[in-house]
Amino acid sequence: QMQVVESGGGLVQAGDSLRLTCTASGRHITTYPMGWFRQAPGKEREFVAAIAWTSLSTHYNDSVKGRFTISRDNAKDMVYLEMNDLRPNDTAAYYCAPTVTIATMQALGGKGQPRADFVSWGPGTQVTVSS
């Protein structure tokens, strides 16, 4: 069973940048597509970005395209989310998880989903963007 811990969040101003890190343990991320999700208070969890295990394919929520970049280091079992030009509506707790394949996401109309068998969500890392 994979466990994950997210880090790197903080309080920033609009236009600033942050880099989030997801550290996995218990199972190597090597063959899993991995993704980031976020949840704002009172809202449902939302897909942010995903990356294939090869790093050759990525997929983003339209709201973050051009501003966020997902990457991974399989040797370190880490996944990153570089966030630039942050906006107040990016404020949320951010979580990482193994996901369905990017091809599956595209077949589902672009909706990113975690793997159905992933239950060990991490504590998340809070990102707060002030205007």
JSON list of N, CA, C and O in Angstrom, two decimals, residues 49-104:
[
{"chain": "A", "resi": 49, "resn": "ALA", "atom": "N", "xyz": [-3.43, 18.11, -11.64]},
{"chain": "A", "resi": 49, "resn": "ALA", "atom": "CA", "xyz": [-2.47, 17.71, -12.67]},
{"chain": "A", "resi": 49, "resn": "ALA", "atom": "C", "xyz": [-2.09, 16.26, -12.50]},
{"chain": "A", "resi": 49, "resn": "ALA", "atom": "O", "xyz": [-2.17, 15.72, -11.39]},
{"chain": "A", "resi": 50, "resn": "ALA", "atom": "N", "xyz": [-1.65, 15.63, -13.58]},
{"chain": "A", "resi": 50, "resn": "ALA", "atom": "CA", "xyz": [-1.19, 14.25, -13.54]},
{"chain": "A", "resi": 50, "resn": "ALA", "atom": "C", "xyz": [-0.02, 14.07, -14.48]},
{"chain": "A", "resi": 50, "resn": "ALA", "atom": "O", "xyz": [0.14, 14.83, -15.44]},
{"chain": "A", "resi": 51, "resn": "ILE", "atom": "N", "xyz": [0.79, 13.05, -14.19]},
{"chain": "A", "resi": 51, "resn": "ILE", "atom": "CA", "xyz": [1.96, 12.76, -15.01]},
{"chain": "A", "resi": 51, "resn": "ILE", "atom": "C", "xyz": [2.10, 11.26, -15.15]},
{"chain": "A", "resi": 51, "resn": "ILE", "atom": "O", "xyz": [1.95, 10.51, -14.18]},
{"chain": "A", "resi": 52, "resn": "ALA", "atom": "N", "xyz": [2.37, 10.82, -16.37]},
{"chain": "A", "resi": 52, "resn": "ALA", "atom": "CA", "xyz": [2.58, 9.39, -16.63]},
{"chain": "A", "resi": 52, "resn": "ALA", "atom": "C", "xyz": [3.84, 8.91, -15.93]},
{"chain": "A", "resi": 52, "resn": "ALA", "atom": "O", "xyz": [4.74, 9.70, -15.61]},
{"chain": "A", "resi": 53, "resn": "TRP", "atom": "N", "xyz": [3.95, 7.60, -15.71]},
{"chain": "A", "resi": 53, "resn": "TRP", "atom": "CA", "xyz": [5.12, 7.09, -14.99]},
{"chain": "A", "resi": 53, "resn": "TRP", "atom": "C", "xyz": [6.40, 7.33, -15.77]},
{"chain": "A", "resi": 53, "resn": "TRP", "atom": "O", "xyz": [7.47, 7.46, -15.18]},
{"chain": "A", "resi": 54, "resn": "THR", "atom": "N", "xyz": [6.29, 7.46, -17.10]},
{"chain": "A", "resi": 54, "resn": "THR", "atom": "CA", "xyz": [7.46, 7.74, -17.95]},
{"chain": "A", "resi": 54, "resn": "THR", "atom": "C", "xyz": [7.80, 9.22, -17.98]},
{"chain": "A", "resi": 54, "resn": "THR", "atom": "O", "xyz": [8.85, 9.59, -18.50]},
{"chain": "A", "resi": 55, "resn": "SER", "atom": "N", "xyz": [6.93, 10.07, -17.46]},
{"chain": "A", "resi": 55, "resn": "SER", "atom": "CA", "xyz": [7.04, 11.53, -17.56]},
{"chain": "A", "resi": 55, "resn": "SER", "atom": "C", "xyz": [6.80, 12.05, -18.97]},
{"chain": "A", "resi": 55, "resn": "SER", "atom": "O", "xyz": [6.92, 13.25, -19.21]},
{"chain": "A", "resi": 56, "resn": "LEU", "atom": "N", "xyz": [6.44, 11.17, -19.90]},
{"chain": "A", "resi": 56, "resn": "LEU", "atom": "CA", "xyz": [6.27, 11.59, -21.29]},
{"chain": "A", "resi": 56, "resn": "LEU", "atom": "C", "xyz": [4.92, 12.26, -21.53]},
{"chain": "A", "resi": 56, "resn": "LEU", "atom": "O", "xyz": [4.74, 12.95, -22.54]},
{"chain": "A", "resi": 57, "resn": "SER", "atom": "N", "xyz": [3.96, 12.03, -20.64]},
{"chain": "A", "resi": 57, "resn": "SER", "atom": "CA", "xyz": [2.64, 12.64, -20.80]},
{"chain": "A", "resi": 57, "resn": "SER", "atom": "C", "xyz": [2.23, 13.34, -19.52]},
{"chain": "A", "resi": 57, "resn": "SER", "atom": "O", "xyz": [2.48, 12.83, -18.42]},
{"chain": "A", "resi": 58, "resn": "THR", "atom": "N", "xyz": [1.61, 14.48, -19.68]},
{"chain": "A", "resi": 58, "resn": "THR", "atom": "CA", "xyz": [1.04, 15.19, -18.54]},
{"chain": "A", "resi": 58, "resn": "THR", "atom": "C", "xyz": [-0.37, 15.65, -18.89]},
{"chain": "A", "resi": 58, "resn": "THR", "atom": "O", "xyz": [-0.75, 15.73, -20.08]},
{"chain": "A", "resi": 59, "resn": "HIS", "atom": "N", "xyz": [-1.14, 15.97, -17.87]},
{"chain": "A", "resi": 59, "resn": "HIS", "atom": "CA", "xyz": [-2.52, 16.40, -18.07]},
{"chain": "A", "resi": 59, "resn": "HIS", "atom": "C", "xyz": [-2.86, 17.39, -16.97]},
{"chain": "A", "resi": 59, "resn": "HIS", "atom": "O", "xyz": [-2.50, 17.15, -15.81]},
{"chain": "A", "resi": 60, "resn": "TYR", "atom": "N", "xyz": [-3.50, 18.49, -17.33]},
{"chain": "A", "resi": 60, "resn": "TYR", "atom": "CA", "xyz": [-3.78, 19.54, -16.36]},
{"chain": "A", "resi": 60, "resn": "TYR", "atom": "C", "xyz": [-5.25, 19.96, -16.37]},
{"chain": "A", "resi": 60, "resn": "TYR", "atom": "O", "xyz": [-5.91, 19.93, -17.40]},
{"chain": "A", "resi": 61, "resn": "ASN", "atom": "N", "xyz": [-5.69, 20.40, -15.23]},
{"chain": "A", "resi": 61, "resn": "ASN", "atom": "CA", "xyz": [-6.97, 21.10, -15.15]},
{"chain": "A", "resi": 61, "resn": "ASN", "atom": "C", "xyz": [-6.81, 22.40, -15.94]},
{"chain": "A", "resi": 61, "resn": "ASN", "atom": "O", "xyz": [-5.77, 23.06, -15.86]},
{"chain": "A", "resi": 62, "resn": "ASP", "atom": "N", "xyz": [-7.83, 22.77, -16.69]},
{"chain": "A", "resi": 62, "resn": "ASP", "atom": "CA", "xyz": [-7.73, 23.98, -17.51]},
{"chain": "A", "resi": 62, "resn": "ASP", "atom": "C", "xyz": [-7.38, 25.21, -16.68]},
{"chain": "A", "resi": 62, "resn": "ASP", "atom": "O", "xyz": [-6.73, 26.14, -17.17]},
{"chain": "A", "resi": 63, "resn": "SER", "atom": "N", "xyz": [-7.80, 25.24, -15.44]},
{"chain": "A", "resi": 63, "resn": "SER", "atom": "CA", "xyz": [-7.59, 26.43, -14.61]},
{"chain": "A", "resi": 63, "resn": "SER", "atom": "C", "xyz": [-6.13, 26.65, -14.22]},
{"chain": "A", "resi": 63, "resn": "SER", "atom": "O", "xyz": [-5.77, 27.75, -13.77]},
{"chain": "A", "resi": 64, "resn": "VAL", "atom": "N", "xyz": [-5.29, 25.63, -14.40]},
{"chain": "A", "resi": 64, "resn": "VAL", "atom": "CA", "xyz": [-3.88, 25.77, -14.01]},
{"chain": "A", "resi": 64, "resn": "VAL", "atom": "C", "xyz": [-2.93, 25.65, -15.18]},
{"chain": "A", "resi": 64, "resn": "VAL", "atom": "O", "xyz": [-1.72, 25.81, -15.03]},
{"chain": "A", "resi": 65, "resn": "LYS", "atom": "N", "xyz": [-3.46, 25.36, -16.37]},
{"chain": "A", "resi": 65, "resn": "LYS", "atom": "CA", "xyz": [-2.60, 25.22, -17.55]},
{"chain": "A", "resi": 65, "resn": "LYS", "atom": "C", "xyz": [-1.79, 26.48, -17.79]},
{"chain": "A", "resi": 65, "resn": "LYS", "atom": "O", "xyz": [-2.31, 27.59, -17.71]},
{"chain": "A", "resi": 66, "resn": "GLY", "atom": "N", "xyz": [-0.51, 26.29, -18.06]},
{"chain": "A", "resi": 66, "resn": "GLY", "atom": "CA", "xyz": [0.37, 27.42, -18.32]},
{"chain": "A", "resi": 66, "resn": "GLY", "atom": "C", "xyz": [0.95, 28.04, -17.05]},
{"chain": "A", "resi": 66, "resn": "GLY", "atom": "O", "xyz": [1.88, 28.85, -17.14]},
{"chain": "A", "resi": 67, "resn": "ARG", "atom": "N", "xyz": [0.42, 27.67, -15.90]},
{"chain": "A", "resi": 67, "resn": "ARG", "atom": "CA", "xyz": [0.92, 28.22, -14.64]},
{"chain": "A", "resi": 67, "resn": "ARG", "atom": "C", "xyz": [1.56, 27.15, -13.75]},
{"chain": "A", "resi": 67, "resn": "ARG", "atom": "O", "xyz": [2.53, 27.43, -13.04]},
{"chain": "A", "resi": 68, "resn": "PHE", "atom": "N", "xyz": [1.03, 25.94, -13.79]},
{"chain": "A", "resi": 68, "resn": "PHE", "atom": "CA", "xyz": [1.53, 24.84, -12.96]},
{"chain": "A", "resi": 68, "resn": "PHE", "atom": "C", "xyz": [2.26, 23.83, -13.84]},
{"chain": "A", "resi": 68, "resn": "PHE", "atom": "O", "xyz": [1.88, 23.59, -14.98]},
{"chain": "A", "resi": 69, "resn": "THR", "atom": "N", "xyz": [3.29, 23.20, -13.27]},
{"chain": "A", "resi": 69, "resn": "THR", "atom": "CA", "xyz": [4.02, 22.15, -13.96]},
{"chain": "A", "resi": 69, "resn": "THR", "atom": "C", "xyz": [4.24, 20.99, -13.01]},
{"chain": "A", "resi": 69, "resn": "THR", "atom": "O", "xyz": [4.79, 21.17, -11.91]},
{"chain": "A", "resi": 70, "resn": "ILE", "atom": "N", "xyz": [3.82, 19.81, -13.44]},
{"chain": "A", "resi": 70, "resn": "ILE", "atom": "CA", "xyz": [4.03, 18.61, -12.64]},
{"chain": "A", "resi": 70, "resn": "ILE", "atom": "C", "xyz": [5.26, 17.88, -13.15]},
{"chain": "A", "resi": 70, "resn": "ILE", "atom": "O", "xyz": [5.51, 17.84, -14.36]},
{"chain": "A", "resi": 71, "resn": "SER", "atom": "N", "xyz": [6.02, 17.30, -12.24]},
{"chain": "A", "resi": 71, "resn": "SER", "atom": "CA", "xyz": [7.20, 16.51, -12.62]},
{"chain": "A", "resi": 71, "resn": "SER", "atom": "C", "xyz": [7.39, 15.41, -11.58]},
{"chain": "A", "resi": 71, "resn": "SER", "atom": "O", "xyz": [6.71, 15.40, -10.54]},
{"chain": "A", "resi": 72, "resn": "ARG", "atom": "N", "xyz": [8.30, 14.51, -11.85]},
{"chain": "A", "resi": 72, "resn": "ARG", "atom": "CA", "xyz": [8.51, 13.40, -10.93]},
{"chain": "A", "resi": 72, "resn": "ARG", "atom": "C", "xyz": [9.95, 12.93, -10.98]},
{"chain": "A", "resi": 72, "resn": "ARG", "atom": "O", "xyz": [10.64, 13.11, -12.00]},
{"chain": "A", "resi": 73, "resn": "ASP", "atom": "N", "xyz": [10.38, 12.28, -9.90]},
{"chain": "A", "resi": 73, "resn": "ASP", "atom": "CA", "xyz": [11.69, 11.65, -9.83]},
{"chain": "A", "resi": 73, "resn": "ASP", "atom": "C", "xyz": [11.45, 10.24, -9.30]},
{"chain": "A", "resi": 73, "resn": "ASP", "atom": "O", "xyz": [11.29, 10.03, -8.09]},
{"chain": "A", "resi": 74, "resn": "ASN", "atom": "N", "xyz": [11.36, 9.29, -10.21]},
{"chain": "A", "resi": 74, "resn": "ASN", "atom": "CA", "xyz": [11.03, 7.92, -9.81]},
{"chain": "A", "resi": 74, "resn": "ASN", "atom": "C", "xyz": [12.09, 7.32, -8.87]},
{"chain": "A", "resi": 74, "resn": "ASN", "atom": "O", "xyz": [11.76, 6.53, -7.99]},
{"chain": "A", "resi": 75, "resn": "ALA", "atom": "N", "xyz": [13.34, 7.69, -9.07]},
{"chain": "A", "resi": 75, "resn": "ALA", "atom": "CA", "xyz": [14.41, 7.14, -8.23]},
{"chain": "A", "resi": 75, "resn": "ALA", "atom": "C", "xyz": [14.25, 7.57, -6.77]},
{"chain": "A", "resi": 75, "resn": "ALA", "atom": "O", "xyz": [14.67, 6.85, -5.86]},
{"chain": "A", "resi": 76, "resn": "LYS", "atom": "N", "xyz": [13.65, 8.74, -6.57]},
{"chain": "A", "resi": 76, "resn": "LYS", "atom": "CA", "xyz": [13.45, 9.25, -5.21]},
{"chain": "A", "resi": 76, "resn": "LYS", "atom": "C", "xyz": [12.03, 9.04, -4.71]},
{"chain": "A", "resi": 76, "resn": "LYS", "atom": "O", "xyz": [11.72, 9.42, -3.58]},
{"chain": "A", "resi": 77, "resn": "ASP", "atom": "N", "xyz": [11.17, 8.48, -5.55]},
{"chain": "A", "resi": 77, "resn": "ASP", "atom": "CA", "xyz": [9.76, 8.30, -5.18]},
{"chain": "A", "resi": 77, "resn": "ASP", "atom": "C", "xyz": [9.13, 9.64, -4.80]},
{"chain": "A", "resi": 77, "resn": "ASP", "atom": "O", "xyz": [8.42, 9.76, -3.79]},
{"chain": "A", "resi": 78, "resn": "MET", "atom": "N", "xyz": [9.40, 10.64, -5.61]},
{"chain": "A", "resi": 78, "resn": "MET", "atom": "CA", "xyz": [8.88, 11.98, -5.35]},
{"chain": "A", "resi": 78, "resn": "MET", "atom": "C", "xyz": [8.16, 12.55, -6.57]},
{"chain": "A", "resi": 78, "resn": "MET", "atom": "O", "xyz": [8.55, 12.28, -7.71]},
{"chain": "A", "resi": 79, "resn": "VAL", "atom": "N", "xyz": [7.14, 13.33, -6.31]},
{"chain": "A", "resi": 79, "resn": "VAL", "atom": "CA", "xyz": [6.38, 14.03, -7.34]},
{"chain": "A", "resi": 79, "resn": "VAL", "atom": "C", "xyz": [6.34, 15.50, -6.94]},
{"chain": "A", "resi": 79, "resn": "VAL", "atom": "O", "xyz": [6.17, 15.83, -5.76]},
{"chain": "A", "resi": 80, "resn": "TYR", "atom": "N", "xyz": [6.47, 16.37, -7.91]},
{"chain": "A", "resi": 80, "resn": "TYR", "atom": "CA", "xyz": [6.53, 17.81, -7.63]},
{"chain": "A", "resi": 80, "resn": "TYR", "atom": "C", "xyz": [5.42, 18.55, -8.37]},
{"chain": "A", "resi": 80, "resn": "TYR", "atom": "O", "xyz": [4.93, 18.10, -9.40]},
{"chain": "A", "resi": 81, "resn": "LEU", "atom": "N", "xyz": [5.07, 19.70, -7.82]},
{"chain": "A", "resi": 81, "resn": "LEU", "atom": "CA", "xyz": [4.14, 20.59, -8.50]},
{"chain": "A", "resi": 81, "resn": "LEU", "atom": "C", "xyz": [4.69, 22.01, -8.38]},
{"chain": "A", "resi": 81, "resn": "LEU", "atom": "O", "xyz": [4.71, 22.59, -7.29]},
{"chain": "A", "resi": 82, "resn": "GLU", "atom": "N", "xyz": [5.19, 22.51, -9.49]},
{"chain": "A", "resi": 82, "resn": "GLU", "atom": "CA", "xyz": [5.69, 23.88, -9.54]},
{"chain": "A", "resi": 82, "resn": "GLU", "atom": "C", "xyz": [4.51, 24.77, -9.88]},
{"chain": "A", "resi": 82, "resn": "GLU", "atom": "O", "xyz": [3.87, 24.60, -10.91]},
{"chain": "A", "resi": 83, "resn": "MET", "atom": "N", "xyz": [4.24, 25.73, -9.01]},
{"chain": "A", "resi": 83, "resn": "MET", "atom": "CA", "xyz": [3.08, 26.60, -9.17]},
{"chain": "A", "resi": 83, "resn": "MET", "atom": "C", "xyz": [3.54, 28.04, -9.32]},
{"chain": "A", "resi": 83, "resn": "MET", "atom": "O", "xyz": [4.17, 28.58, -8.40]},
{"chain": "A", "resi": 84, "resn": "ASN", "atom": "N", "xyz": [3.25, 28.63, -10.44]},
{"chain": "A", "resi": 84, "resn": "ASN", "atom": "CA", "xyz": [3.62, 30.01, -10.71]},
{"chain": "A", "resi": 84, "resn": "ASN", "atom": "C", "xyz": [2.37, 30.87, -10.87]},
{"chain": "A", "resi": 84, "resn": "ASN", "atom": "O", "xyz": [1.28, 30.36, -11.16]},
{"chain": "A", "resi": 85, "resn": "ASP", "atom": "N", "xyz": [2.55, 32.17, -10.73]},
{"chain": "A", "resi": 85, "resn": "ASP", "atom": "CA", "xyz": [1.45, 33.12, -10.90]},
{"chain": "A", "resi": 85, "resn": "ASP", "atom": "C", "xyz": [0.23, 32.68, -10.09]},
{"chain": "A", "resi": 85, "resn": "ASP", "atom": "O", "xyz": [-0.89, 32.59, -10.61]},
{"chain": "A", "resi": 86, "resn": "LEU", "atom": "N", "xyz": [0.46, 32.41, -8.83]},
{"chain": "A", "resi": 86, "resn": "LEU", "atom": "CA", "xyz": [-0.62, 31.92, -7.98]},
{"chain": "A", "resi": 86, "resn": "LEU", "atom": "C", "xyz": [-1.72, 32.97, -7.82]},
{"chain": "A", "resi": 86, "resn": "LEU", "atom": "O", "xyz": [-1.46, 34.19, -7.80]},
{"chain": "A", "resi": 87, "resn": "ARG", "atom": "N", "xyz": [-2.94, 32.49, -7.71]},
{"chain": "A", "resi": 87, "resn": "ARG", "atom": "CA", "xyz": [-4.12, 33.34, -7.60]},
{"chain": "A", "resi": 87, "resn": "ARG", "atom": "C", "xyz": [-4.89, 32.98, -6.33]},
{"chain": "A", "resi": 87, "resn": "ARG", "atom": "O", "xyz": [-4.78, 31.85, -5.84]},
{"chain": "A", "resi": 88, "resn": "PRO", "atom": "N", "xyz": [-5.67, 33.90, -5.82]},
{"chain": "A", "resi": 88, "resn": "PRO", "atom": "CA", "xyz": [-6.44, 33.60, -4.59]},
{"chain": "A", "resi": 88, "resn": "PRO", "atom": "C", "xyz": [-7.30, 32.35, -4.73]},
{"chain": "A", "resi": 88, "resn": "PRO", "atom": "O", "xyz": [-7.46, 31.60, -3.74]},
{"chain": "A", "resi": 89, "resn": "ASN", "atom": "N", "xyz": [-7.84, 32.07, -5.92]},
{"chain": "A", "resi": 89, "resn": "ASN", "atom": "CA", "xyz": [-8.68, 30.88, -6.05]},
{"chain": "A", "resi": 89, "resn": "ASN", "atom": "C", "xyz": [-7.88, 29.58, -6.17]},
{"chain": "A", "resi": 89, "resn": "ASN", "atom": "O", "xyz": [-8.45, 28.52, -6.35]},
{"chain": "A", "resi": 90, "resn": "ASP", "atom": "N", "xyz": [-6.56, 29.68, -6.07]},
{"chain": "A", "resi": 90, "resn": "ASP", "atom": "CA", "xyz": [-5.73, 28.47, -5.94]},
{"chain": "A", "resi": 90, "resn": "ASP", "atom": "C", "xyz": [-5.62, 28.04, -4.48]},
{"chain": "A", "resi": 90, "resn": "ASP", "atom": "O", "xyz": [-5.05, 26.99, -4.18]},
{"chain": "A", "resi": 91, "resn": "THR", "atom": "N", "xyz": [-6.15, 28.85, -3.58]},
{"chain": "A", "resi": 91, "resn": "THR", "atom": "CA", "xyz": [-6.11, 28.54, -2.16]},
{"chain": "A", "resi": 91, "resn": "THR", "atom": "C", "xyz": [-6.84, 27.23, -1.88]},
{"chain": "A", "resi": 91, "resn": "THR", "atom": "O", "xyz": [-8.01, 27.08, -2.22]},
{"chain": "A", "resi": 92, "resn": "ALA", "atom": "N", "xyz": [-6.13, 26.28, -1.28]},
{"chain": "A", "resi": 92, "resn": "ALA", "atom": "CA", "xyz": [-6.70, 24.96, -1.01]},
{"chain": "A", "resi": 92, "resn": "ALA", "atom": "C", "xyz": [-5.65, 24.11, -0.30]},
{"chain": "A", "resi": 92, "resn": "ALA", "atom": "O", "xyz": [-4.48, 24.49, -0.23]},
{"chain": "A", "resi": 93, "resn": "ALA", "atom": "N", "xyz": [-6.10, 22.98, 0.21]},
{"chain": "A", "resi": 93, "resn": "ALA", "atom": "CA", "xyz": [-5.17, 21.95, 0.65]},
{"chain": "A", "resi": 93, "resn": "ALA", "atom": "C", "xyz": [-4.85, 21.08, -0.56]},
{"chain": "A", "resi": 93, "resn": "ALA", "atom": "O", "xyz": [-5.77, 20.67, -1.28]},
{"chain": "A", "resi": 94, "resn": "TYR", "atom": "N", "xyz": [-3.58, 20.81, -0.78]},
{"chain": "A", "resi": 94, "resn": "TYR", "atom": "CA", "xyz": [-3.14, 20.05, -1.94]},
{"chain": "A", "resi": 94, "resn": "TYR", "atom": "C", "xyz": [-2.69, 18.66, -1.53]},
{"chain": "A", "resi": 94, "resn": "TYR", "atom": "O", "xyz": [-1.96, 18.50, -0.54]},
{"chain": "A", "resi": 95, "resn": "TYR", "atom": "N", "xyz": [-3.13, 17.68, -2.31]},
{"chain": "A", "resi": 95, "resn": "TYR", "atom": "CA", "xyz": [-2.86, 16.28, -2.03]},
{"chain": "A", "resi": 95, "resn": "TYR", "atom": "C", "xyz": [-2.31, 15.59, -3.27]},
{"chain": "A", "resi": 95, "resn": "TYR", "atom": "O", "xyz": [-2.65, 15.97, -4.39]},
{"chain": "A", "resi": 96, "resn": "CYS", "atom": "N", "xyz": [-1.48, 14.57, -3.07]},
{"chain": "A", "resi": 96, "resn": "CYS", "atom": "CA", "xyz": [-1.05, 13.78, -4.22]},
{"chain": "A", "resi": 96, "resn": "CYS", "atom": "C", "xyz": [-1.56, 12.35, -4.08]},
{"chain": "A", "resi": 96, "resn": "CYS", "atom": "O", "xyz": [-1.88, 11.89, -2.97]},
{"chain": "A", "resi": 97, "resn": "ALA", "atom": "N", "xyz": [-1.63, 11.67, -5.20]},
{"chain": "A", "resi": 97, "resn": "ALA", "atom": "CA", "xyz": [-2.15, 10.31, -5.22]},
{"chain": "A", "resi": 97, "resn": "ALA", "atom": "C", "xyz": [-1.79, 9.65, -6.53]},
{"chain": "A", "resi": 97, "resn": "ALA", "atom": "O", "xyz": [-1.61, 10.33, -7.55]},
{"chain": "A", "resi": 98, "resn": "PRO", "atom": "N", "xyz": [-1.69, 8.32, -6.54]},
{"chain": "A", "resi": 98, "resn": "PRO", "atom": "CA", "xyz": [-1.60, 7.63, -7.83]},
{"chain": "A", "resi": 98, "resn": "PRO", "atom": "C", "xyz": [-2.94, 7.80, -8.56]},
{"chain": "A", "resi": 98, "resn": "PRO", "atom": "O", "xyz": [-4.00, 7.86, -7.92]},
{"chain": "A", "resi": 99, "resn": "THR", "atom": "N", "xyz": [-2.87, 7.89, -9.86]},
{"chain": "A", "resi": 99, "resn": "THR", "atom": "CA", "xyz": [-4.09, 8.17, -10.62]},
{"chain": "A", "resi": 99, "resn": "THR", "atom": "C", "xyz": [-4.36, 7.08, -11.66]},
{"chain": "A", "resi": 99, "resn": "THR", "atom": "O", "xyz": [-3.54, 6.21, -11.91]},
{"chain": "A", "resi": 100, "resn": "VAL", "atom": "N", "xyz": [-5.50, 7.21, -12.29]},
{"chain": "A", "resi": 100, "resn": "VAL", "atom": "CA", "xyz": [-5.78, 6.40, -13.48]},
{"chain": "A", "resi": 100, "resn": "VAL", "atom": "C", "xyz": [-4.85, 6.90, -14.59]},
{"chain": "A", "resi": 100, "resn": "VAL", "atom": "O", "xyz": [-4.23, 7.97, -14.46]},
{"chain": "A", "resi": 101, "resn": "THR", "atom": "N", "xyz": [-4.74, 6.17, -15.67]},
{"chain": "A", "resi": 101, "resn": "THR", "atom": "CA", "xyz": [-3.85, 6.59, -16.74]},
{"chain": "A", "resi": 101, "resn": "THR", "atom": "C", "xyz": [-4.37, 7.87, -17.39]},
{"chain": "A", "resi": 101, "resn": "THR", "atom": "O", "xyz": [-5.57, 8.18, -17.34]},
{"chain": "A", "resi": 102, "resn": "ILE", "atom": "N", "xyz": [-3.47, 8.61, -18.00]},
{"chain": "A", "resi": 102, "resn": "ILE", "atom": "CA", "xyz": [-3.86, 9.85, -18.67]},
{"chain": "A", "resi": 102, "resn": "ILE", "atom": "C", "xyz": [-4.79, 9.54, -19.84]},
{"chain": "A", "resi": 102, "resn": "ILE", "atom": "O", "xyz": [-5.73, 10.29, -20.12]},
{"chain": "A", "resi": 103, "resn": "ALA", "atom": "N", "xyz": [-4.56, 8.44, -20.51]},
{"chain": "A", "resi": 103, "resn": "ALA", "atom": "CA", "xyz": [-5.47, 8.04, -21.60]},
{"chain": "A", "resi": 103, "resn": "ALA", "atom": "C", "xyz": [-6.88, 7.83, -21.05]},
{"chain": "A", "resi": 103, "resn": "ALA", "atom": "O", "xyz": [-7.87, 8.22, -21.70]},
{"chain": "A", "resi": 104, "resn": "THR", "atom": "N", "xyz": [-6.99, 7.24, -19.88]},
{"chain": "A", "resi": 104, "resn": "THR", "atom": "CA", "xyz": [-8.31, 7.06, -19.26]},
{"chain": "A", "resi": 104, "resn": "THR", "atom": "C", "xyz": [-8.94, 8.40, -18.92]},
{"chain": "A", "resi": 104, "resn": "THR", "atom": "O", "xyz": [-10.13, 8.62, -19.13]}
]
